[in-house]
């Protein structure tokens, strides 16, 4: 059985909730990622959200806010979603589809070990699986 760990990319990086969005953008650039899990106390102890490049643009810049004064924690909202490293691909797809999310942190032994993105799905799934996922995640209903 193919698992979340098999299809994820490694090297996911946390951003502390107190870190500013300009620093978050730099981290995304340096790590070539579009999302960072947000940690509660600056450590890697508790995920309180996920910050995406789109969050920075829409939730900060487009609102006229200053990214050097707005923190990752300011944009953290909702219940963060994640998947266990040993979960099967069907569980990954279900989690992403049900919550209409495009990036999913992978957790093993209570530690962040990777992230699953659209690119990871495209590399590891059949065309039919990708089409079904995209229809549910991107549908407007």
XYZ file of N, CA and C in Angstrom:
423
model
N 0.850 -1.188 0.000
C 0.000 0.000 0.000
C 0.893 1.248 0.000
N 0.584 2.172 -0.867
C 1.294 3.441 -0.906
C 0.790 4.320 0.233
N 1.722 4.920 0.963
C 1.362 5.722 2.128
C 1.668 7.198 1.900
N 1.203 8.009 2.834
C 1.483 9.451 2.794
C 2.987 9.694 2.774
N 3.722 8.918 3.545
C 5.181 9.072 3.607
C 5.823 8.799 2.251
N 5.229 7.896 1.480
C 5.772 7.557 0.161
C 5.623 8.692 -0.850
N 4.575 9.487 -0.711
C 4.325 10.511 -1.731
C 4.672 11.933 -1.286
N 4.964 12.134 -0.007
C 5.265 13.480 0.500
C 6.640 13.936 0.024
N 6.874 15.231 0.142
C 8.242 15.725 0.008
C 8.745 16.053 1.409
N 9.999 15.769 1.640
C 10.581 15.954 2.969
C 11.062 17.394 3.138
N 11.469 17.688 4.337
C 12.062 18.991 4.597
C 11.073 20.093 4.893
N 9.871 19.754 5.318
C 8.905 20.795 5.679
C 9.483 21.623 6.824
N 9.281 22.916 6.749
C 9.861 23.842 7.720
C 8.757 24.563 8.472
N 8.898 24.628 9.792
C 7.952 25.354 10.641
C 8.236 26.840 10.581
N 7.213 27.635 10.818
C 7.396 29.058 11.091
C 6.746 29.348 12.439
N 7.459 30.030 13.333
C 6.853 30.381 14.620
C 5.730 31.402 14.435
N 4.712 31.322 15.253
C 3.551 32.221 15.155
C 3.958 33.689 15.273
N 5.028 33.983 15.996
C 5.447 35.375 16.203
C 6.245 35.947 15.030
N 6.609 35.098 14.059
C 7.441 35.554 12.925
C 6.614 36.390 11.955
N 7.228 37.413 11.381
C 6.518 38.315 10.470
C 6.358 37.689 9.083
N 5.394 38.228 8.343
C 5.092 37.678 7.027
C 6.182 37.963 6.007
N 6.919 39.060 6.161
C 8.031 39.279 5.227
C 9.084 38.193 5.418
N 9.325 37.799 6.659
C 10.266 36.696 6.930
C 9.692 35.381 6.418
N 8.395 35.187 6.552
C 7.750 33.976 6.027
C 7.956 33.874 4.525
N 7.782 34.981 3.813
C 7.973 34.988 2.361
C 9.418 34.629 2.014
N 10.360 35.136 2.785
C 11.766 34.806 2.554
C 12.020 33.316 2.780
N 11.417 32.774 3.829
C 11.573 31.341 4.107
C 10.980 30.503 2.982
N 9.805 30.906 2.481
C 9.188 30.176 1.378
C 10.096 30.207 0.155
N 10.662 31.369 -0.124
C 11.586 31.493 -1.256
C 12.805 30.599 -1.050
N 13.422 30.674 0.123
C 14.650 29.928 0.399
C 14.445 28.419 0.352
N 13.264 27.955 0.758
C 12.965 26.520 0.785
C 12.179 26.060 -0.440
N 11.856 27.007 -1.317
C 11.105 26.718 -2.540
C 9.791 25.980 -2.235
N 9.035 26.580 -1.301
C 7.736 26.023 -0.922
C 6.691 27.130 -0.946
N 5.434 26.741 -0.966
C 4.347 27.704 -0.959
C 3.537 27.709 0.323
N 3.986 26.920 1.311
C 3.252 26.854 2.583
C 4.201 26.472 3.707
N 3.894 27.004 4.885
C 4.668 26.696 6.089
C 3.705 26.401 7.235
N 3.863 25.270 7.911
C 3.075 25.042 9.125
C 3.482 26.076 10.176
N 2.503 26.578 10.916
C 2.756 27.583 11.950
C 2.794 26.879 13.306
N 3.886 27.119 14.059
C 3.996 26.520 15.391
C 3.602 27.535 16.458
N 3.029 27.021 17.513
C 2.459 27.864 18.560
C 3.492 28.694 19.311
N 4.524 28.071 19.811
C 5.459 28.771 20.686
C 6.851 28.902 20.087
N 6.962 28.875 18.794
C 8.265 28.986 18.176
C 8.990 27.657 18.078
N 8.528 26.678 18.823
C 9.115 25.354 18.736
C 8.327 24.510 17.768
N 8.652 23.259 17.716
C 7.947 22.365 16.806
C 6.980 21.488 17.585
N 6.295 22.120 18.549
C 5.475 21.359 19.465
C 4.013 21.249 19.061
N 3.430 22.299 18.582
C 1.993 22.271 18.297
C 1.680 23.132 17.082
N 1.067 22.528 16.082
C 0.695 23.249 14.876
C -0.615 23.990 15.114
N -0.613 25.296 14.830
C -1.832 26.085 15.014
C -2.407 26.552 13.681
N -1.740 26.227 12.602
C -2.243 26.612 11.294
C -1.201 26.377 10.222
N -1.572 26.723 9.016
C -0.648 26.660 7.881
C -0.735 27.995 7.172
N 0.413 28.571 6.898
C 0.500 29.839 6.195
C 0.877 29.556 4.756
N 0.100 30.080 3.807
C 0.402 29.893 2.389
C 0.822 31.215 1.770
N 1.454 31.106 0.616
C 1.832 32.313 -0.115
C 0.592 33.140 -0.447
N -0.505 32.469 -0.751
C -1.760 33.167 -1.037
C -2.280 33.904 0.199
N -2.122 33.318 1.376
C -2.528 33.992 2.616
C -1.792 35.324 2.769
N -0.510 35.330 2.459
C 0.280 36.555 2.587
C -0.240 37.622 1.638
N -0.522 37.214 0.406
C -0.996 38.177 -0.598
C -2.405 38.664 -0.279
N -3.334 37.742 -0.075
C -4.739 38.097 0.102
C -5.034 38.610 1.514
N -4.460 37.976 2.517
C -4.774 38.324 3.900
C -3.957 39.467 4.465
N -2.913 39.866 3.756
C -2.066 40.940 4.261
C -1.895 42.042 3.223
N -1.173 41.761 2.164
C -0.833 42.787 1.171
C -2.079 43.410 0.554
N -3.016 42.593 0.095
C -4.227 43.112 -0.554
C -5.120 43.890 0.410
N -4.932 43.666 1.700
C -5.717 44.373 2.713
C -5.019 45.656 3.176
N -3.867 45.952 2.576
C -3.138 47.159 2.948
C -2.356 47.036 4.236
N -2.171 45.821 4.705
C -1.415 45.595 5.934
C 0.073 45.504 5.616
N 0.894 45.746 6.592
C 2.346 45.730 6.441
C 2.882 44.336 6.779
N 3.496 43.629 5.805
C 4.004 42.279 6.077
C 5.149 42.256 7.090
N 5.780 43.390 7.325
C 6.857 43.414 8.321
C 6.308 43.631 9.731
N 4.992 43.865 9.829
C 4.362 44.055 11.141
C 3.244 43.045 11.405
N 2.917 42.253 10.421
C 1.881 41.232 10.558
C 2.573 39.889 10.755
N 2.085 39.095 11.700
C 2.745 37.818 11.999
C 2.001 36.635 11.386
N 2.701 35.535 11.317
C 2.084 34.293 10.844
C 0.896 33.939 11.732
N 1.048 34.153 13.027
C -0.040 33.863 13.959
C -1.269 34.717 13.722
N -1.074 35.936 13.218
C -2.210 36.803 12.910
C -3.112 36.191 11.850
N -2.537 35.382 10.956
C -3.311 34.785 9.871
C -3.717 33.342 10.141
N -3.270 32.773 11.257
C -3.645 31.396 11.603
C -5.111 31.366 12.000
N -5.872 30.493 11.342
C -7.289 30.383 11.670
C -7.774 28.973 11.344
N -8.820 28.597 12.000
C -9.387 27.274 11.766
C -8.576 26.176 12.432
N -8.972 24.950 12.188
C -8.296 23.784 12.730
C -7.320 23.258 11.699
N -6.029 23.209 12.040
C -5.070 22.704 11.048
C -5.300 21.225 10.769
N -5.183 20.848 9.532
C -5.365 19.465 9.109
C -3.990 18.845 8.887
N -3.880 17.550 9.123
C -2.642 16.812 8.908
C -2.993 15.359 8.675
N -1.988 14.575 8.286
C -2.206 13.151 8.051
C -1.046 12.376 8.647
N -1.329 11.200 9.171
C -0.285 10.324 9.695
C 0.535 9.759 8.535
N 1.827 9.607 8.750
C 2.744 9.133 7.712
C 2.347 7.777 7.137
N 1.705 6.933 7.928
C 1.349 5.586 7.468
C -0.038 5.507 6.826
N -0.742 6.625 6.768
C -2.070 6.631 6.129
C -1.934 6.325 4.646
N -2.895 5.619 4.114
C -2.889 5.280 2.699
C -3.270 6.474 1.825
N -2.986 6.356 0.551
C -3.264 7.433 -0.402
C -4.741 7.805 -0.410
N -5.616 6.831 -0.294
C -7.045 7.137 -0.285
C -7.403 8.040 0.892
N -6.786 7.803 2.055
C -7.035 8.657 3.227
C -6.493 10.068 2.981
N -5.344 10.167 2.321
C -4.773 11.473 1.970
C -5.753 12.232 1.084
N -6.212 11.574 0.026
C -7.146 12.217 -0.910
C -8.432 12.626 -0.201
N -8.951 11.757 0.640
C -10.191 12.050 1.360
C -10.023 13.278 2.261
N -8.914 13.328 3.000
C -8.662 14.468 3.895
C -8.570 15.774 3.101
N -7.843 15.747 2.002
C -7.672 16.960 1.198
C -8.980 17.355 0.514
N -9.721 16.382 0.020
C -10.985 16.661 -0.654
C -12.036 17.169 0.322
N -12.190 16.495 1.445
C -13.221 16.871 2.408
C -13.027 18.269 2.970
N -11.781 18.687 3.076
C -11.485 20.001 3.652
C -11.036 21.010 2.600
N -11.078 20.580 1.333
C -10.728 21.441 0.188
C -9.397 22.147 0.402
N -8.377 21.340 0.713
C -7.041 21.874 0.921
C -6.072 21.318 -0.114
N -5.037 22.076 -0.396
C -4.077 21.721 -1.441
C -2.725 21.310 -0.902
N -2.527 21.500 0.396
C -1.269 21.103 1.035
C -1.597 20.446 2.364
N -0.911 19.344 2.656
C -1.239 18.576 3.847
C 0.041 18.150 4.566
N 0.246 18.629 5.801
C 1.419 18.193 6.570
C 1.328 16.698 6.901
N 2.502 16.057 6.933
C 2.597 14.636 7.264
C 3.316 14.521 8.606
N 2.675 13.799 9.535
C 3.166 13.676 10.902
C 3.525 12.219 11.185
N 4.682 12.036 11.844
C 5.102 10.699 12.290
C 5.633 10.830 13.713
N 5.106 10.029 14.616
C 5.503 10.095 16.028
C 5.415 11.524 16.571
N 4.322 12.194 16.238
C 4.033 13.554 16.703
C 5.012 14.604 16.178
N 5.735 14.286 15.118
C 6.689 15.228 14.530
C 6.366 15.443 13.058
N 6.527 16.676 12.620
C 6.352 17.007 11.204
C 7.523 16.424 10.425
N 7.211 15.584 9.417
C 8.292 14.996 8.625
C 8.208 15.362 7.148
N 7.106 15.975 6.734
C 6.980 16.328 5.325
C 5.657 17.001 5.034
N 5.450 17.247 3.755
C 4.236 17.918 3.291
C 3.835 17.274 1.968
N 2.540 17.148 1.773
C 2.017 16.671 0.493
C 1.369 17.862 -0.197
N 1.783 18.103 -1.431
C 1.244 19.209 -2.220
C 0.628 18.659 -3.506
N 0.042 19.551 -4.269
C -0.521 19.159 -5.560
C 0.538 18.514 -6.447
N 1.746 19.061 -6.435
C 2.823 18.510 -7.262
C 3.142 17.070 -6.858
N 3.109 16.797 -5.559
C 3.366 15.429 -5.089
C 2.282 14.476 -5.580
N 1.038 14.922 -5.526
C -0.063 14.090 -6.022
C 0.119 13.813 -7.506
N 0.467 14.852 -8.268
C 0.626 14.703 -9.714
C 1.720 13.694 -10.065
N 2.742 13.607 -9.246
C 3.852 12.685 -9.513
C 3.527 11.242 -9.138
N 2.592 11.034 -8.228
C 2.398 9.699 -7.681
C 1.034 9.071 -7.935
N 0.089 9.825 -8.467
C -1.254 9.286 -8.641
C -1.604 9.107 -10.110
N -2.630 8.311 -10.357
C -3.113 8.126 -11.730
C -3.859 9.373 -12.191
N -4.026 9.494 -13.479
C -4.762 10.633 -14.022
C -6.191 10.682 -13.478
N -6.823 9.524 -13.324
C -8.188 9.478 -12.797
C -8.239 9.950 -11.346
N -7.258 9.539 -10.541
C -7.218 9.972 -9.143
C -7.026 11.481 -9.054
N -6.134 12.009 -9.871
C -5.864 13.451 -9.859
C -7.102 14.229 -10.309
N -7.761 13.751 -11.347
C -8.958 14.431 -11.851
C -10.054 14.454 -10.786
N -10.269 13.336 -10.107
C -11.288 13.281 -9.056
C -10.952 14.207 -7.901
N -9.677 14.233 -7.522
C -9.225 15.117 -6.443
C -9.446 16.576 -6.831
N -8.997 16.952 -8.010
C -9.112 18.342 -8.457
C -10.567 18.785 -8.541
N -11.435 17.909 -9.029
C -12.856 18.251 -9.139
C -13.444 18.589 -7.773
N -13.084 17.814 -6.760
C -13.643 18.043 -5.428
C -12.991 19.217 -4.707
N -11.704 19.410 -4.876
C -11.008 20.480 -4.181
C -11.300 21.837 -4.808
N -11.389 21.885 -6.123
C -11.572 23.162 -6.817
C -13.015 23.487 -7.167
N -13.948 22.572 -6.901
C -15.343 22.859 -7.218
C -15.850 24.009 -6.323
N -16.813 24.715 -6.795
C -17.315 25.875 -6.047
C -18.551 25.524 -5.219
N -18.672 24.292 -4.828
C -19.868 23.922 -4.098
C -19.635 23.347 -2.814
